mmCIF file of N, CA and C in Angstrom:
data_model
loop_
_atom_site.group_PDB
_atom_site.id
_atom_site.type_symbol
_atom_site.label_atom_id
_atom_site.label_comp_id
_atom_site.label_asym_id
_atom_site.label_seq_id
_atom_site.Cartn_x
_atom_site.Cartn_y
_atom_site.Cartn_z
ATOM 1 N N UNK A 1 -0.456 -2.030 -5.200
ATOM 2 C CA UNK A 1 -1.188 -3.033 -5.919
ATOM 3 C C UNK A 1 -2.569 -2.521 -6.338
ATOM 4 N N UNK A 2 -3.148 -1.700 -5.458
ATOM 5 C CA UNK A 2 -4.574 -1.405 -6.096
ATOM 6 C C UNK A 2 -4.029 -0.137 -6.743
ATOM 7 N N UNK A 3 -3.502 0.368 -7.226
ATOM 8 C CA UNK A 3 -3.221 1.352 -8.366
ATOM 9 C C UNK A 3 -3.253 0.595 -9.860
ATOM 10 N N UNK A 4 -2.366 -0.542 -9.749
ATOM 11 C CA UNK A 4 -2.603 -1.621 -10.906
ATOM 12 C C UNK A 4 -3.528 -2.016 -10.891
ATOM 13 N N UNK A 5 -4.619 -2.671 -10.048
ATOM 14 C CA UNK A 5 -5.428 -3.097 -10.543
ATOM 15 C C UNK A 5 -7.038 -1.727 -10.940
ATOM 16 N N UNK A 6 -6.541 -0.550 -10.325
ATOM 17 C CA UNK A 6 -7.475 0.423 -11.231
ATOM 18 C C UNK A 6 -6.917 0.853 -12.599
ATOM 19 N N UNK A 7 -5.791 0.679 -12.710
ATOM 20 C CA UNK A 7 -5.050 1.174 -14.653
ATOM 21 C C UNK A 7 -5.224 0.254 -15.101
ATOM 22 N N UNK A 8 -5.584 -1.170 -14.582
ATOM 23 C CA UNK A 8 -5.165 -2.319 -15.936
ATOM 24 C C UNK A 8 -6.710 -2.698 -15.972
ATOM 25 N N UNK A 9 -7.625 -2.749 -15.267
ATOM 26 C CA UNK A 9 -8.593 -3.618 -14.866
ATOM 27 C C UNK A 9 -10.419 -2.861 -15.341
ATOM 28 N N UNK A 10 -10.983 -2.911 -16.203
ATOM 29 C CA UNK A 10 -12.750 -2.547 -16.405
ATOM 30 C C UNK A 10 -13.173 -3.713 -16.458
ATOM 31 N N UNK A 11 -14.779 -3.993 -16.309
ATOM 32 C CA UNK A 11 -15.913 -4.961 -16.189
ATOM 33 C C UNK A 11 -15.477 -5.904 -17.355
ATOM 34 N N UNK A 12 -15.155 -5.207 -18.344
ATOM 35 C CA UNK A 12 -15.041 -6.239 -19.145
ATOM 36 C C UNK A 12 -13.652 -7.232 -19.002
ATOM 37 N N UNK A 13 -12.754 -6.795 -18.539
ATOM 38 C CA UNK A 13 -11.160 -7.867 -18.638
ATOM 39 C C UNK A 13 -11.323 -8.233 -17.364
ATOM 40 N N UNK A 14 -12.486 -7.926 -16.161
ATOM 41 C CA UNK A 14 -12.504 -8.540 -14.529
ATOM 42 C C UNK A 14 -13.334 -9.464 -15.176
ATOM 43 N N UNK A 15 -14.049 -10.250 -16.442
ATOM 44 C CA UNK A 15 -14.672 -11.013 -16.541
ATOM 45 C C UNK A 15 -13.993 -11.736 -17.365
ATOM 46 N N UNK A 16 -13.062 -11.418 -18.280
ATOM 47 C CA UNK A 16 -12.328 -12.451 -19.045
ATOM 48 C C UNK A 16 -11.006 -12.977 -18.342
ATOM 49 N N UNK A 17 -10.690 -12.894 -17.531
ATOM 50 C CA UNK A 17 -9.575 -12.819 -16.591
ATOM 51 C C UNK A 17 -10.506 -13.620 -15.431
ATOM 52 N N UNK A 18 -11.275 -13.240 -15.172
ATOM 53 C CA UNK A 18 -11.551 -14.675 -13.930
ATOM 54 C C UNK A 18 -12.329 -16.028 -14.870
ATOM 55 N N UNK A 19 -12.745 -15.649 -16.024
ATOM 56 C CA UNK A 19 -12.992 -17.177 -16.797
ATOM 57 C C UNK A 19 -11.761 -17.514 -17.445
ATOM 58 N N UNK A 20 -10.611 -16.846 -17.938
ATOM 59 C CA UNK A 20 -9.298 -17.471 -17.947
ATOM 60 C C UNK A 20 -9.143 -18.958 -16.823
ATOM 61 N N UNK A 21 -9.060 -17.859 -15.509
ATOM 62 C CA UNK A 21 -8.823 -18.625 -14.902
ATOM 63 C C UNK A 21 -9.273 -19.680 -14.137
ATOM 64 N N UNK A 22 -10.412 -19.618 -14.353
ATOM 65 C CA UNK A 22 -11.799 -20.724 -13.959
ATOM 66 C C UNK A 22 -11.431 -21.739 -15.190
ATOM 67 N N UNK A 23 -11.180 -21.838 -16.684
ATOM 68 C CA UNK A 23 -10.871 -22.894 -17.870
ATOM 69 C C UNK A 23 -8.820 -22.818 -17.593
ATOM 70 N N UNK A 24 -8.279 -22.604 -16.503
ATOM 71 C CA UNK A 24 -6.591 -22.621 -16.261
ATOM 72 C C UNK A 24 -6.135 -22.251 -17.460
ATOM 73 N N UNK A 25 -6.453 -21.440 -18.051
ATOM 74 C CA UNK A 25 -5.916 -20.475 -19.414
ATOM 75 C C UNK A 25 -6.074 -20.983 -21.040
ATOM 76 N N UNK A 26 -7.121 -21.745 -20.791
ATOM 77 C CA UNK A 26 -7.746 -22.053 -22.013
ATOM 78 C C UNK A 26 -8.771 -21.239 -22.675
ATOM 79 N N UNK A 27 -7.857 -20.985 -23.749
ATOM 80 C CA UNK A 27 -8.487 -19.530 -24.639
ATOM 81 C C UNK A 27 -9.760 -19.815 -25.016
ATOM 82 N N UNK A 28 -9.755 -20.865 -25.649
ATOM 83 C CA UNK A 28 -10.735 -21.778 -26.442
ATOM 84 C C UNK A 28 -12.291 -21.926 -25.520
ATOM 85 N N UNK A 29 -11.819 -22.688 -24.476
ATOM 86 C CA UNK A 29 -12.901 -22.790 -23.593
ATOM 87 C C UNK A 29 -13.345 -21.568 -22.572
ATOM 88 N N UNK A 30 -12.483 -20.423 -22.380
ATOM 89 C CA UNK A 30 -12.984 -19.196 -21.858
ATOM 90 C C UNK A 30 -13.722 -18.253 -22.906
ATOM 91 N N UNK A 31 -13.551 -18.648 -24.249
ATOM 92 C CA UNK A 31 -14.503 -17.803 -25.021
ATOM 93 C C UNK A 31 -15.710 -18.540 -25.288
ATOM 94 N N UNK A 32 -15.744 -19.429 -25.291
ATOM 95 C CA UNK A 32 -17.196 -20.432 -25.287
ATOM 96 C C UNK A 32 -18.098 -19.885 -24.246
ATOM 97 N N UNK A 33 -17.271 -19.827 -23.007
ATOM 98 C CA UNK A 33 -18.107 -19.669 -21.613
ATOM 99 C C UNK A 33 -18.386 -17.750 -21.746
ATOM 100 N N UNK A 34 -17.681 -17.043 -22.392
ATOM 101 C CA UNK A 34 -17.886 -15.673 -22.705
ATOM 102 C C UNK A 34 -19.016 -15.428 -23.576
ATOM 103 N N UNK A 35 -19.747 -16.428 -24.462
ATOM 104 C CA UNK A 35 -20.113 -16.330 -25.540
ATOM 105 C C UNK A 35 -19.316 -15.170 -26.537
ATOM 106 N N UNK A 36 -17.920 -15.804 -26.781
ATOM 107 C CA UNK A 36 -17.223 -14.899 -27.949
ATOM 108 C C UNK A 36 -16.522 -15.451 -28.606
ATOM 109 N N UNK A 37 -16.401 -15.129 -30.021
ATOM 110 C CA UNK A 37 -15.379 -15.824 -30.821
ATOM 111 C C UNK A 37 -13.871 -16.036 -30.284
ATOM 112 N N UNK A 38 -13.438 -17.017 -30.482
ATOM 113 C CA UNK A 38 -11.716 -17.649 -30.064
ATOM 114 C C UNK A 38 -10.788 -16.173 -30.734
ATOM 115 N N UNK A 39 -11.057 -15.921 -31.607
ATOM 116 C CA UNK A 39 -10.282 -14.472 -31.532
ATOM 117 C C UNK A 39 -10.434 -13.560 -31.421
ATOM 118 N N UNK A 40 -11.678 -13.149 -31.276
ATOM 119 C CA UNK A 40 -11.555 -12.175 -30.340
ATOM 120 C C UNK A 40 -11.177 -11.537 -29.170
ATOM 121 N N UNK A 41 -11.475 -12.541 -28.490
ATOM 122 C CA UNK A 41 -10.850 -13.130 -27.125
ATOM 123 C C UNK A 41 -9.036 -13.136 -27.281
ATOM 124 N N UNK A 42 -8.892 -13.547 -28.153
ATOM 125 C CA UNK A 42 -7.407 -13.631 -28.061
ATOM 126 C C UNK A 42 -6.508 -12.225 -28.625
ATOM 127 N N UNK A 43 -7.432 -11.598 -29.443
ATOM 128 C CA UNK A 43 -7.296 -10.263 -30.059
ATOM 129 C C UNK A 43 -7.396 -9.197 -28.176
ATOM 130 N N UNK A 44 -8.175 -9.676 -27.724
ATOM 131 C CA UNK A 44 -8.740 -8.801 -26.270
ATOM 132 C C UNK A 44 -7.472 -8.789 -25.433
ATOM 133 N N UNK A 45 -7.086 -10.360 -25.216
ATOM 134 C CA UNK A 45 -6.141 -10.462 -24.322
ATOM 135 C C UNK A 45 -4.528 -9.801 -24.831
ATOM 136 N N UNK A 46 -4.485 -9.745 -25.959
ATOM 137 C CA UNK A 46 -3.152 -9.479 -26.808
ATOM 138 C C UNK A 46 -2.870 -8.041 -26.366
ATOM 139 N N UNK A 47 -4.257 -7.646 -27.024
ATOM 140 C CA UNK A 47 -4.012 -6.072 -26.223
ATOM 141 C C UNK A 47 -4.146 -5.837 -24.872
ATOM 142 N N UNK A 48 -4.507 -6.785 -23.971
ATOM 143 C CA UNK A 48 -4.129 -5.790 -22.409
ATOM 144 C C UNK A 48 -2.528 -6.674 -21.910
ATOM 145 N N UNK A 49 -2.155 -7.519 -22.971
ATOM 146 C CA UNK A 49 -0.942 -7.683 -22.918
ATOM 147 C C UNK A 49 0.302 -6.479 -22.986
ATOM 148 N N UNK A 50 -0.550 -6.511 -24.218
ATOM 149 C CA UNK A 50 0.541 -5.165 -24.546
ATOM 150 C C UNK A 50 0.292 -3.832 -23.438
ATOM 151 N N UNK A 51 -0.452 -3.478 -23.238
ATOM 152 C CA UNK A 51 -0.865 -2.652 -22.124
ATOM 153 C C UNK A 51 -0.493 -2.933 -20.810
ATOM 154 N N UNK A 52 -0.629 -3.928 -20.390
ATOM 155 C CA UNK A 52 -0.448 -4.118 -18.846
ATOM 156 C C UNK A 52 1.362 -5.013 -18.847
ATOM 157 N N UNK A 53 2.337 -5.349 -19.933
ATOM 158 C CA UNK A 53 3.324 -6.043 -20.023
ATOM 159 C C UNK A 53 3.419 -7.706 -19.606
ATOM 160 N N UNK A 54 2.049 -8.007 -19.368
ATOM 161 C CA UNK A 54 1.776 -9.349 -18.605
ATOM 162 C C UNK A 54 1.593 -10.172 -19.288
ATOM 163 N N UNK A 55 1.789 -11.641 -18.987
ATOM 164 C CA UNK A 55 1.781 -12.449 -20.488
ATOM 165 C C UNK A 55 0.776 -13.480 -19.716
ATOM 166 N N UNK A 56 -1.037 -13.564 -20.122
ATOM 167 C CA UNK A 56 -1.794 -14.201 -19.470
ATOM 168 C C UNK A 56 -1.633 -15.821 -20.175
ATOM 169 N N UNK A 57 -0.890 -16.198 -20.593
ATOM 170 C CA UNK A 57 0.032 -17.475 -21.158
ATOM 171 C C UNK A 57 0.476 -18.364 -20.146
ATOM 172 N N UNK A 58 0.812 -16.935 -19.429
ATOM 173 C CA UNK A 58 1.887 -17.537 -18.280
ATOM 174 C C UNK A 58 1.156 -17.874 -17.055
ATOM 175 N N UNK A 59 0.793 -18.885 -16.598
ATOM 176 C CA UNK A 59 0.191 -18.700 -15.232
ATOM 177 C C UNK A 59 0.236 -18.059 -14.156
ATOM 178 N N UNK A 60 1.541 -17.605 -14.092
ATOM 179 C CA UNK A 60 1.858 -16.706 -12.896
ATOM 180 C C UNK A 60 1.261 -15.267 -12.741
ATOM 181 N N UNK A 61 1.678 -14.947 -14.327
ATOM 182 C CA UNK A 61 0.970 -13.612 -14.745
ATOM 183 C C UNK A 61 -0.371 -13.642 -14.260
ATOM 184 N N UNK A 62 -1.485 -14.566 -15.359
ATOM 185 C CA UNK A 62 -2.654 -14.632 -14.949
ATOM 186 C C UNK A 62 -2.862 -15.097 -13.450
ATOM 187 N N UNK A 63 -1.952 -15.786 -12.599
ATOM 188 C CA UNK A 63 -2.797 -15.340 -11.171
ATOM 189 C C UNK A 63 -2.328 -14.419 -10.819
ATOM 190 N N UNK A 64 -1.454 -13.656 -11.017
ATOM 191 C CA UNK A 64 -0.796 -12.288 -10.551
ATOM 192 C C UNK A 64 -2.935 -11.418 -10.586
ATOM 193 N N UNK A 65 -3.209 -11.425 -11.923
ATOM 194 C CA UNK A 65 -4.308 -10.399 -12.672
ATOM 195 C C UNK A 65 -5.298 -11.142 -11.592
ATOM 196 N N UNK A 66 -5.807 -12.250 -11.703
ATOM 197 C CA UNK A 66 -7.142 -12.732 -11.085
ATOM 198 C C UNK A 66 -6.605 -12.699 -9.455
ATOM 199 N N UNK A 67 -5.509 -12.045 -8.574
ATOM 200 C CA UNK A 67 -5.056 -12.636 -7.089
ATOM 201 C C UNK A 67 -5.458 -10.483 -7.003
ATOM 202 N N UNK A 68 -5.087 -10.127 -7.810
ATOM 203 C CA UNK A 68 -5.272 -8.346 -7.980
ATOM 204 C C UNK A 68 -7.108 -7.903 -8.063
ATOM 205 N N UNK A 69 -7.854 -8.951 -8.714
ATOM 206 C CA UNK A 69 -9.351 -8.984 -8.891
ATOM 207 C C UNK A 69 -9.888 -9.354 -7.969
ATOM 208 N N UNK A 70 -9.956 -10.458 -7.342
ATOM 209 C CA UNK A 70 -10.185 -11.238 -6.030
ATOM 210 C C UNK A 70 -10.118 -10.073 -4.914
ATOM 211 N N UNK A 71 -8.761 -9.778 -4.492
ATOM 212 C CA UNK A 71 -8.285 -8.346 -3.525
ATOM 213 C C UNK A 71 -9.191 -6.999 -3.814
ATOM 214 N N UNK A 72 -9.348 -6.627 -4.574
ATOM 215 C CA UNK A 72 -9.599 -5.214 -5.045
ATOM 216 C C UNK A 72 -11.317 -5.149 -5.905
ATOM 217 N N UNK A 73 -11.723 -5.832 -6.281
ATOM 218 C CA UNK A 73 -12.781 -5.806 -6.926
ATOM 219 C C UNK A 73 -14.405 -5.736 -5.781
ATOM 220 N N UNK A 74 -14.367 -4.782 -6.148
ATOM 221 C CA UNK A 74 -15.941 -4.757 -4.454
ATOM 222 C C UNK A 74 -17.403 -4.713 -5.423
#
């Protein structure tokens, strides 16, 4: 598990990934709280979709990512 979370995980997606999940996967309201445009944010997440095979859509996924951040992030 901490091998995944050093290939999938920099400062920047350990911060959009725990405000995911602080707004329960509201794109809309995690880019507000990011100060970033709604697509960008959604452009961000698309690609560590495609990268990491995880679909942060899915809740499970996204606590899979933020339960891997929580554990591993010092």
């Amino acid at each position: 598990m901490q091998s995944l979370f050093v290939e999938w995980f920099n400062p920047e997606f350990i911060k959009i990934i725990s405000k995911l999940w602080e707004m329960q996967g509201n794109v809309s309201s995690a880019a507000k709280e990011l100060f970033m445009h709604r697509n960008t944010l959604q452009y961000k997440v698309d690609k560590f979709q495609e990268q990491t095979k995880t679909n942060l859509k899915k809740m499970d996924d996204l606590f899979l990512c933020y339960l891997l951040i929580l554990t591993f992030n010092k």
